[in-house]
């Protein structure tokens, strides 16, 4: 079929998976007919049944190496080697871009891409995938690891579908990211971890996503993070980047930002802006976030690139594209970025990475009609400059010389390449993902590895039902 299409077909072919938005692949002929008869002119059916779903794997080349955006067909469930034997551990994965992971001795088996656990069909597919893996691998989980976020279906599944006798381990999202990179690079000693993504529940109850940790496979300490920003409307701010733009400007200028001569303000309904300002003033449905992904969304909106999204990470991806498509500067000047000491009671945090001074400079550039691609390049360089400076300070203070990079933001070439170069120039050995995704598709591996490491302290592990002793998570 592919030969026929490529030899005789049109010059350009766009291929996409056969599924309704947000649902798993259709693997049944009748289901496909029902789902797509309103949009498809023709169907090519086959009498060979598909017994199990597997989305296409997606890779890209960064720094001369192939890296996974999605590890699925053709690669899953090929095992990922572990440095030591682990018990049978199930890593339940994240809420978005979900995969699950089972360990057996010195191997970890990461499932194919399951997807966002937001509807019944995908959740059913999740359960079917676990049952299938348990059968073909002959594994019955002895320990179950899950995310801290109780709203994730994967977390509820971990709590509801296993006996109380089976230890359950809650693993912080960004710790799991860091450990997934440690596992595939065979790192056991403490490392500095820069974890940049869109969302993950932190141990302080806020939404994290711009983090520098010092991590082992068992524990972590948060050493630095992006300055917290309000996220008006919670998840609505993910779908509407203009809300994050308003949050950034409100943080930088207060309500006076409404008087700025910015196209973003002129093009956004004044009542909507006023409503969002009231939410932030009264702190109603306005969680705090240190997310690098949300900050990228805000800048995308400020530059007039994207005000509403129709797919995940759209605003940030388009911001990256603008910065790479014209007159690319290999080492652009960054905006101001301050490293501040936190207020007392920050729980081990030593540095706040504050880009708000740079946002004020960016607004000046926007008002001065500086080309958008130049502003995009300078913004990306600002993130690299702030995080690399903080990471080098943390590494020097603790005598650590290894740093791991994880989280979906590192799919961004502008950030990935510049961050690697800056850290290497500072004398650190940099470790990245190549066998599992940097994004949430690798979370399950990190969860399973954390739980497996903790299980070595078996008496305390069982006594605490899978939770590490308090002193184990507060080392400095």
Coordinates of C-alpha atoms in Angstrom, one line a residue:
X1 CA 0.0 0.0 0.0
X2 CA 2.7 2.5 0.9
X3 CA 4.6 1.7 -2.3
X4 CA 1.4 2.4 -4.3
X5 CA 0.7 5.6 -2.5
X6 CA 4.2 6.9 -2.8
X7 CA 4.8 5.8 -6.4
X8 CA 1.5 6.9 -7.9
X9 CA 0.1 9.3 -5.4
X10 CA 0.3 13.1 -5.1
X11 CA 3.6 14.9 -4.3
X12 CA 2.5 15.6 -0.8
X13 CA 0.8 13.1 1.5
X14 CA -0.4 14.0 5.0
X15 CA -0.9 10.9 7.2
X16 CA -2.6 10.9 10.6
X17 CA -3.8 8.3 13.0
X18 CA -7.3 6.9 12.8
X19 CA -9.0 8.1 15.9
X20 CA -11.4 10.7 17.2
X21 CA -9.7 13.6 18.9
X22 CA -8.5 12.6 22.4
X23 CA -9.5 8.9 21.9
X24 CA -7.4 5.8 21.2
X25 CA -6.8 4.5 17.7
X26 CA -9.8 2.7 16.1
X27 CA -8.7 -0.9 15.5
X28 CA -12.1 -2.3 14.5
X29 CA -13.5 -1.8 11.0
X30 CA -17.0 -1.0 12.1
X31 CA -15.8 1.5 14.7
X32 CA -13.7 3.2 12.0
X33 CA -16.7 3.4 9.7
X34 CA -18.9 4.9 12.5
X35 CA -16.2 7.4 13.5
X36 CA -15.0 8.7 10.2
X37 CA -17.8 8.3 7.6
X38 CA -18.6 12.0 7.9
X39 CA -15.1 13.1 6.9
X40 CA -13.6 10.2 4.9
X41 CA -14.3 9.7 1.2
X42 CA -13.0 6.2 1.1
X43 CA -12.1 3.4 3.5
X44 CA -9.5 0.6 2.9
X45 CA -10.5 -2.2 5.2
X46 CA -8.7 -5.5 5.8
X47 CA -9.8 -8.9 7.1
X48 CA -6.8 -9.2 9.4
X49 CA -7.8 -8.0 12.8
X50 CA -5.7 -5.6 14.9
X51 CA -5.5 -7.1 18.3
X52 CA -3.7 -4.3 20.1
X53 CA -3.2 -0.6 19.6
X54 CA 0.2 1.0 19.0
X55 CA 0.5 4.6 17.8
X56 CA 3.4 5.6 15.6
X57 CA 6.6 6.4 17.3
X58 CA 7.8 10.0 16.8
X59 CA 11.5 11.0 17.0
X60 CA 13.5 14.1 16.2
X61 CA 17.2 14.7 15.9
X62 CA 18.7 17.1 18.5
X63 CA 22.5 17.7 18.8
X64 CA 23.1 15.0 16.3
X65 CA 21.2 12.3 18.2
X66 CA 17.8 10.7 17.7
X67 CA 15.4 11.4 20.6
X68 CA 11.9 10.3 21.3
X69 CA 8.9 12.6 21.4
X70 CA 6.8 9.4 21.6
X71 CA 8.1 5.9 22.1
X72 CA 5.6 3.5 20.8
X73 CA 5.3 1.1 17.8
X74 CA 8.6 -0.5 16.9
X75 CA 10.2 0.2 20.2
X76 CA 7.7 -0.7 23.0
X77 CA 7.9 -3.0 24.9
X78 CA 11.6 -3.4 24.2
X79 CA 13.2 -3.5 27.7
X80 CA 15.3 -0.6 29.1
X81 CA 18.2 -2.0 31.0
X82 CA 18.5 -1.3 34.7
X83 CA 21.7 -1.2 36.7
X84 CA 20.4 -3.6 39.3
X85 CA 17.6 -6.0 40.0
X86 CA 14.3 -4.6 41.1
X87 CA 11.1 -6.3 42.4
X88 CA 8.0 -6.3 40.2
X89 CA 7.1 -2.6 40.2
X90 CA 4.3 -0.9 38.3
X91 CA 4.8 2.8 37.4
X92 CA 1.3 4.1 36.6
X93 CA 2.5 7.1 34.7
X94 CA 1.2 10.7 34.3
X95 CA -2.2 12.1 33.4
X96 CA -1.1 13.3 30.0
X97 CA 0.9 11.4 27.3
X98 CA 0.6 8.4 29.5
X99 CA 2.6 5.3 29.4
X100 CA 3.0 2.7 32.1
X101 CA 6.0 0.7 33.2
X102 CA 6.6 -2.7 34.7
X103 CA 10.0 -3.8 36.0
X104 CA 11.4 -7.4 36.3
X105 CA 14.9 -8.0 37.7
X106 CA 17.2 -5.7 35.7
X107 CA 14.8 -4.7 33.0
X108 CA 12.1 -2.0 32.7
X109 CA 9.3 -2.5 30.2
X110 CA 7.7 0.8 29.1
X111 CA 4.4 0.5 27.3
X112 CA 3.4 2.0 24.0
X113 CA 1.8 5.5 24.0
X114 CA -1.6 5.4 25.7
X115 CA -2.4 9.1 25.6
X116 CA -4.2 11.6 27.8
X117 CA -6.4 9.9 30.4
X118 CA -9.3 12.2 30.0
X119 CA -12.1 10.0 28.7
X120 CA -13.6 6.5 29.2
X121 CA -12.1 4.9 26.1
X122 CA -8.6 6.0 26.9
X123 CA -8.9 4.9 30.5
X124 CA -10.2 1.5 29.3
X125 CA -7.3 1.3 26.9
X126 CA -5.0 2.0 29.9
X127 CA -6.4 -1.0 31.9
X128 CA -6.3 -3.2 28.8
X129 CA -2.6 -2.3 28.3
X130 CA -1.7 -3.1 31.9
X131 CA -3.5 -6.5 31.7
X132 CA -1.8 -7.3 28.4
X133 CA 1.6 -6.4 29.8
X134 CA 1.1 -8.4 33.0
X135 CA 0.2 -11.4 30.9
X136 CA 2.9 -11.3 28.3
X137 CA 5.6 -10.5 30.8
X138 CA 4.3 -12.8 33.5
X139 CA 4.4 -10.0 36.1
X140 CA 2.2 -9.3 39.1
X141 CA 3.1 -6.0 40.6
X142 CA 4.5 -6.1 44.1
X143 CA 4.8 -2.3 44.5
X144 CA 2.8 0.4 42.7
X145 CA 4.1 3.9 42.1
X146 CA 2.0 6.8 41.0
X147 CA 2.0 10.6 40.8
X148 CA 1.3 12.9 43.8
X149 CA -1.7 14.4 41.9
X150 CA -4.8 12.7 43.3
X151 CA -6.8 14.0 40.3
X152 CA -5.0 11.9 37.8
X153 CA -6.8 8.8 36.6
X154 CA -3.5 6.9 36.9
X155 CA -3.3 7.9 40.6
X156 CA -6.9 6.9 41.3
X157 CA -6.3 3.6 39.6
X158 CA -3.2 2.9 41.7
X159 CA -5.2 3.6 44.9
X160 CA -8.4 1.8 43.9
X161 CA -7.3 -1.4 42.1
X162 CA -4.7 -2.9 44.3
X163 CA -4.8 -4.6 47.7
X164 CA -4.0 -2.5 50.8
X165 CA -1.2 -5.0 51.4
X166 CA 0.7 -3.8 48.2
X167 CA 2.8 -0.7 49.0
X168 CA 1.9 2.3 47.0
X169 CA 4.5 5.0 46.4
X170 CA 3.6 8.6 45.6
X171 CA 6.4 10.1 43.5
X172 CA 6.6 13.8 42.8
X173 CA 6.3 14.5 39.1
X174 CA 9.6 16.3 38.5
X175 CA 11.5 13.8 40.6
X176 CA 10.2 11.1 38.3
X177 CA 11.3 13.1 35.3
X178 CA 14.8 13.4 36.7
X179 CA 15.1 9.8 37.7
X180 CA 13.9 8.6 34.3
X181 CA 16.9 10.4 32.8
X182 CA 19.2 9.0 35.5
X183 CA 18.1 5.5 34.8
X184 CA 18.7 5.6 31.0
X185 CA 22.1 7.1 31.6
X186 CA 23.0 4.6 34.4
X187 CA 23.5 7.3 37.1
X188 CA 23.2 6.3 40.7
X189 CA 25.0 9.2 42.5
X190 CA 23.4 12.5 43.3
X191 CA 22.9 14.8 40.3
X192 CA 21.6 18.3 39.6
X193 CA 18.4 18.0 37.6
X194 CA 16.9 20.8 35.5
X195 CA 13.3 19.8 34.8
X196 CA 11.3 22.1 32.6
X197 CA 7.7 21.2 31.6
X198 CA 4.1 22.4 31.6
X199 CA 2.7 21.1 34.9
X200 CA 3.3 18.8 37.8
X201 CA 2.0 19.0 41.4
X202 CA 4.7 20.1 43.8
X203 CA 5.2 19.1 47.4
X204 CA 4.1 22.6 48.5
X205 CA 0.7 22.3 46.7
X206 CA 1.7 24.6 43.9
X207 CA 2.1 23.8 40.2
X208 CA 5.7 23.2 39.4
X209 CA 7.4 23.2 36.0
X210 CA 10.6 25.3 36.1
X211 CA 12.7 23.3 38.6
X212 CA 16.3 22.7 39.6
X213 CA 16.6 19.7 41.9
X214 CA 19.4 17.8 43.5
X215 CA 18.2 14.2 43.1
X216 CA 19.0 10.6 43.9
X217 CA 16.9 7.7 42.8
X218 CA 15.3 7.8 46.3
X219 CA 14.9 11.4 47.2
X220 CA 15.3 15.0 46.0
X221 CA 15.6 18.5 47.3
X222 CA 14.3 21.5 45.3
X223 CA 17.1 24.0 45.1
X224 CA 15.9 26.6 42.6
X225 CA 12.8 27.4 40.6
X226 CA 11.1 30.0 38.4
X227 CA 9.4 32.7 40.2
X228 CA 5.8 31.8 40.9
X229 CA 3.2 33.4 38.7
X230 CA -0.6 33.5 39.0
X231 CA -2.5 31.2 36.7
X232 CA -5.9 32.8 36.4
X233 CA -8.6 30.2 35.8
X234 CA -6.3 27.2 36.4
X235 CA -6.6 24.9 33.4
X236 CA -8.3 27.6 31.4
X237 CA -5.0 29.4 31.3
X238 CA -3.5 26.4 29.5
X239 CA -6.1 26.7 26.8
X240 CA -6.0 30.5 26.6
X241 CA -2.3 31.8 26.7
X242 CA -3.6 35.4 26.8
X243 CA -4.5 34.6 30.4
X244 CA -0.9 33.8 31.2
X245 CA 0.2 37.0 29.3
X246 CA -2.1 39.0 31.6
X247 CA -0.6 37.2 34.6
X248 CA 2.9 38.0 33.6
X249 CA 2.1 41.7 32.9
X250 CA 0.1 42.0 36.1
X251 CA 3.1 40.6 38.1
X252 CA 5.4 43.1 36.3
X253 CA 3.2 46.3 36.3
X254 CA 0.2 45.7 38.4
X255 CA -3.1 46.8 36.9
X256 CA -1.2 49.6 35.1
X257 CA -0.4 47.0 32.4
X258 CA -3.9 47.7 31.0
X259 CA -2.6 51.1 29.8
X260 CA 0.3 49.7 27.8
X261 CA 0.3 50.1 24.1
X262 CA 0.4 46.4 23.2
X263 CA -1.5 44.7 20.5
X264 CA -2.3 41.9 22.9
X265 CA -4.2 44.3 25.1
X266 CA -6.0 46.0 22.2
X267 CA -7.1 42.7 20.7
X268 CA -8.3 41.1 24.0
X269 CA -11.8 41.9 25.3
X270 CA -11.5 44.6 28.0
X271 CA -14.1 42.9 30.2
X272 CA -12.2 39.6 30.0
X273 CA -9.0 41.4 31.0
X274 CA -10.7 43.1 33.9
X275 CA -12.2 39.8 35.0
X276 CA -8.8 38.1 35.0
X277 CA -7.4 41.0 37.0
X278 CA -10.1 40.7 39.6
X279 CA -9.3 37.0 39.9
X280 CA -5.7 37.7 40.5
X281 CA -6.4 40.5 43.0
X282 CA -8.8 38.4 45.0
X283 CA -6.8 35.2 44.4
X284 CA -9.9 33.3 43.2
X285 CA -9.3 30.2 41.2
X286 CA -5.7 31.4 40.6
X287 CA -3.2 28.8 41.5
X288 CA 0.5 29.7 41.6
X289 CA 2.8 28.1 39.0
X290 CA 6.5 28.0 38.4
X291 CA 5.9 26.3 35.0
X292 CA 8.3 27.1 32.2
X293 CA 5.7 25.9 29.7
X294 CA 3.2 28.5 31.0
X295 CA 5.8 31.2 30.8
X296 CA 6.5 30.3 27.1
X297 CA 2.7 30.5 26.5
X298 CA 2.6 33.9 28.0
X299 CA 5.4 35.2 25.8
X300 CA 3.8 33.7 22.7
X301 CA 0.6 35.6 23.5
X302 CA 2.5 38.9 24.2
X303 CA 4.1 38.7 20.8
X304 CA 0.8 38.1 19.1
X305 CA 1.7 34.6 18.0
X306 CA -1.1 32.6 19.8
X307 CA -4.0 33.6 22.0
X308 CA -5.9 30.3 22.1
X309 CA -4.6 26.8 21.5
X310 CA -6.2 23.8 19.8
X311 CA -3.5 21.2 20.7
X312 CA -1.0 20.7 23.5
X313 CA 2.0 23.0 23.6
X314 CA 0.9 24.9 20.4
X315 CA 1.8 28.4 21.7
X316 CA 5.2 27.4 22.9
X317 CA 6.0 25.4 19.7
X318 CA 5.0 28.4 17.5
X319 CA 7.1 30.7 19.7
X320 CA 10.1 28.4 19.1
X321 CA 9.4 28.3 15.3
X322 CA 9.3 32.1 15.1
X323 CA 12.7 32.2 16.8
X324 CA 14.3 29.7 14.4
X325 CA 12.9 30.6 11.0
X326 CA 14.6 33.9 10.3
X327 CA 17.9 35.5 10.9
X328 CA 18.8 33.1 13.6
X329 CA 21.4 34.4 16.0
X330 CA 23.5 31.6 17.6
X331 CA 24.2 33.6 20.8
X332 CA 21.5 36.3 21.2
X333 CA 21.7 38.7 24.1
X334 CA 19.4 37.7 27.0
X335 CA 16.9 39.9 28.8
X336 CA 17.5 40.6 32.5
X337 CA 17.1 37.6 34.8
X338 CA 17.7 37.8 38.5
X339 CA 18.7 35.1 40.9
X340 CA 17.0 36.0 44.2
X341 CA 17.1 34.4 47.6
X342 CA 13.7 33.1 48.7
X343 CA 11.7 34.2 51.7
X344 CA 12.2 32.2 54.9
X345 CA 10.6 28.8 55.0
X346 CA 11.3 27.8 51.4
X347 CA 12.2 24.3 52.3
X348 CA 15.7 24.0 50.9
X349 CA 15.2 26.3 48.0
X350 CA 18.2 28.6 47.5
X351 CA 17.4 30.5 44.4
X352 CA 14.4 32.1 42.7
X353 CA 14.9 32.5 39.0
X354 CA 13.1 35.8 38.3
X355 CA 12.4 36.8 34.7
X356 CA 10.0 39.6 35.5
X357 CA 12.8 42.3 35.1
X358 CA 13.3 40.8 31.6
X359 CA 9.6 40.9 30.9
X360 CA 9.7 44.7 31.4
X361 CA 12.6 44.9 28.9
X362 CA 10.7 42.7 26.5
X363 CA 7.6 45.1 26.7
X364 CA 9.9 47.9 25.8
X365 CA 11.1 45.9 22.7
X366 CA 7.5 45.1 21.7
X367 CA 6.5 48.8 22.0
X368 CA 9.7 49.7 20.0
X369 CA 8.6 47.3 17.2
X370 CA 11.6 45.1 17.5
X371 CA 11.1 42.1 15.1
X372 CA 9.3 39.3 16.8
X373 CA 11.9 36.7 15.9
X374 CA 14.6 38.6 17.7
X375 CA 12.4 38.9 20.8
X376 CA 11.7 35.2 20.7
X377 CA 15.4 34.4 20.5
X378 CA 16.3 36.7 23.4
X379 CA 13.5 35.2 25.5
X380 CA 14.8 31.7 25.0
X381 CA 18.3 32.8 25.8
X382 CA 17.0 34.4 29.0
X383 CA 15.7 31.0 30.2
X384 CA 18.9 29.3 29.3
X385 CA 21.0 32.0 31.0
X386 CA 18.9 31.9 34.2
X387 CA 18.7 28.2 34.6
X388 CA 22.3 27.5 33.7
X389 CA 23.6 30.1 36.2
X390 CA 21.4 28.7 39.0
X391 CA 22.4 25.1 38.2
X392 CA 26.1 26.0 38.2
X393 CA 25.7 27.6 41.6
X394 CA 23.9 24.6 43.0
X395 CA 26.4 22.2 41.6
X396 CA 29.4 24.1 42.9
X397 CA 27.9 24.4 46.4
X398 CA 27.3 20.7 46.7
X399 CA 30.3 19.4 44.7
X400 CA 28.2 17.7 42.1
X401 CA 29.5 17.6 38.6
X402 CA 26.7 15.8 36.7
X403 CA 23.4 17.4 35.5
X404 CA 20.4 15.7 33.9
X405 CA 17.9 17.5 31.6
X406 CA 14.3 16.3 31.5
X407 CA 10.8 17.6 30.9
X408 CA 8.9 18.3 27.7
X409 CA 10.3 21.8 27.3
X410 CA 13.6 20.2 26.3
X411 CA 12.0 19.1 23.1
X412 CA 12.5 22.8 22.2
X413 CA 15.8 23.0 20.1
X414 CA 16.5 26.6 21.1
X415 CA 16.5 25.7 24.8
X416 CA 18.0 22.2 24.5
X417 CA 21.1 23.1 22.4
X418 CA 21.9 26.4 24.3
X419 CA 21.4 24.8 27.7
X420 CA 23.7 21.9 26.9
X421 CA 26.4 24.3 25.6
X422 CA 26.1 26.6 28.6
X423 CA 26.3 23.8 31.2
X424 CA 29.2 22.1 29.4
X425 CA 31.1 25.4 29.2
X426 CA 30.6 25.7 33.0
X427 CA 32.4 22.4 33.5
X428 CA 29.4 20.1 34.1
X429 CA 28.8 16.7 32.5
X430 CA 25.3 16.9 30.8
X431 CA 23.1 13.8 30.5
X432 CA 19.9 13.8 28.3
X433 CA 17.2 11.5 27.1
X434 CA 17.7 9.2 24.1
X435 CA 15.8 6.0 24.9
X436 CA 12.7 7.4 26.5
X437 CA 10.8 10.7 25.9
X438 CA 11.9 13.8 27.9
X439 CA 8.2 14.5 28.3
X440 CA 5.5 12.7 30.3
X441 CA 5.9 9.6 28.2
X442 CA 9.0 8.8 30.4
X443 CA 7.4 9.5 33.8
X444 CA 6.4 5.9 34.4
X445 CA 10.0 4.7 34.2
X446 CA 11.1 7.3 36.8
X447 CA 8.2 6.4 39.1
X448 CA 9.1 2.7 38.9
X449 CA 12.7 3.3 39.5
X450 CA 12.1 5.5 42.6
X451 CA 9.8 2.9 44.1
X452 CA 12.3 0.2 43.4
X453 CA 15.1 2.1 45.0
X454 CA 13.0 2.8 48.1
X455 CA 12.0 -0.8 48.4
X456 CA 15.6 -1.7 49.3
X457 CA 14.9 -0.3 52.7
X458 CA 12.3 -3.0 53.0
X459 CA 11.2 -3.0 56.7
X460 CA 10.8 0.8 56.8
X461 CA 9.3 0.7 53.3
X462 CA 6.5 -1.7 54.3
X463 CA 6.0 0.0 57.6
X464 CA 5.3 3.3 55.9
X465 CA 3.3 1.7 53.1
X466 CA 5.7 2.8 50.4
X467 CA 6.3 6.3 51.7
X468 CA 9.9 7.2 52.5
X469 CA 10.7 8.3 56.0
X470 CA 10.6 12.0 56.5
X471 CA 14.3 12.4 57.0
X472 CA 14.9 10.6 53.7
X473 CA 13.3 13.4 51.7
X474 CA 14.9 16.4 53.5
X475 CA 18.6 15.8 53.0
X476 CA 20.7 18.7 52.0

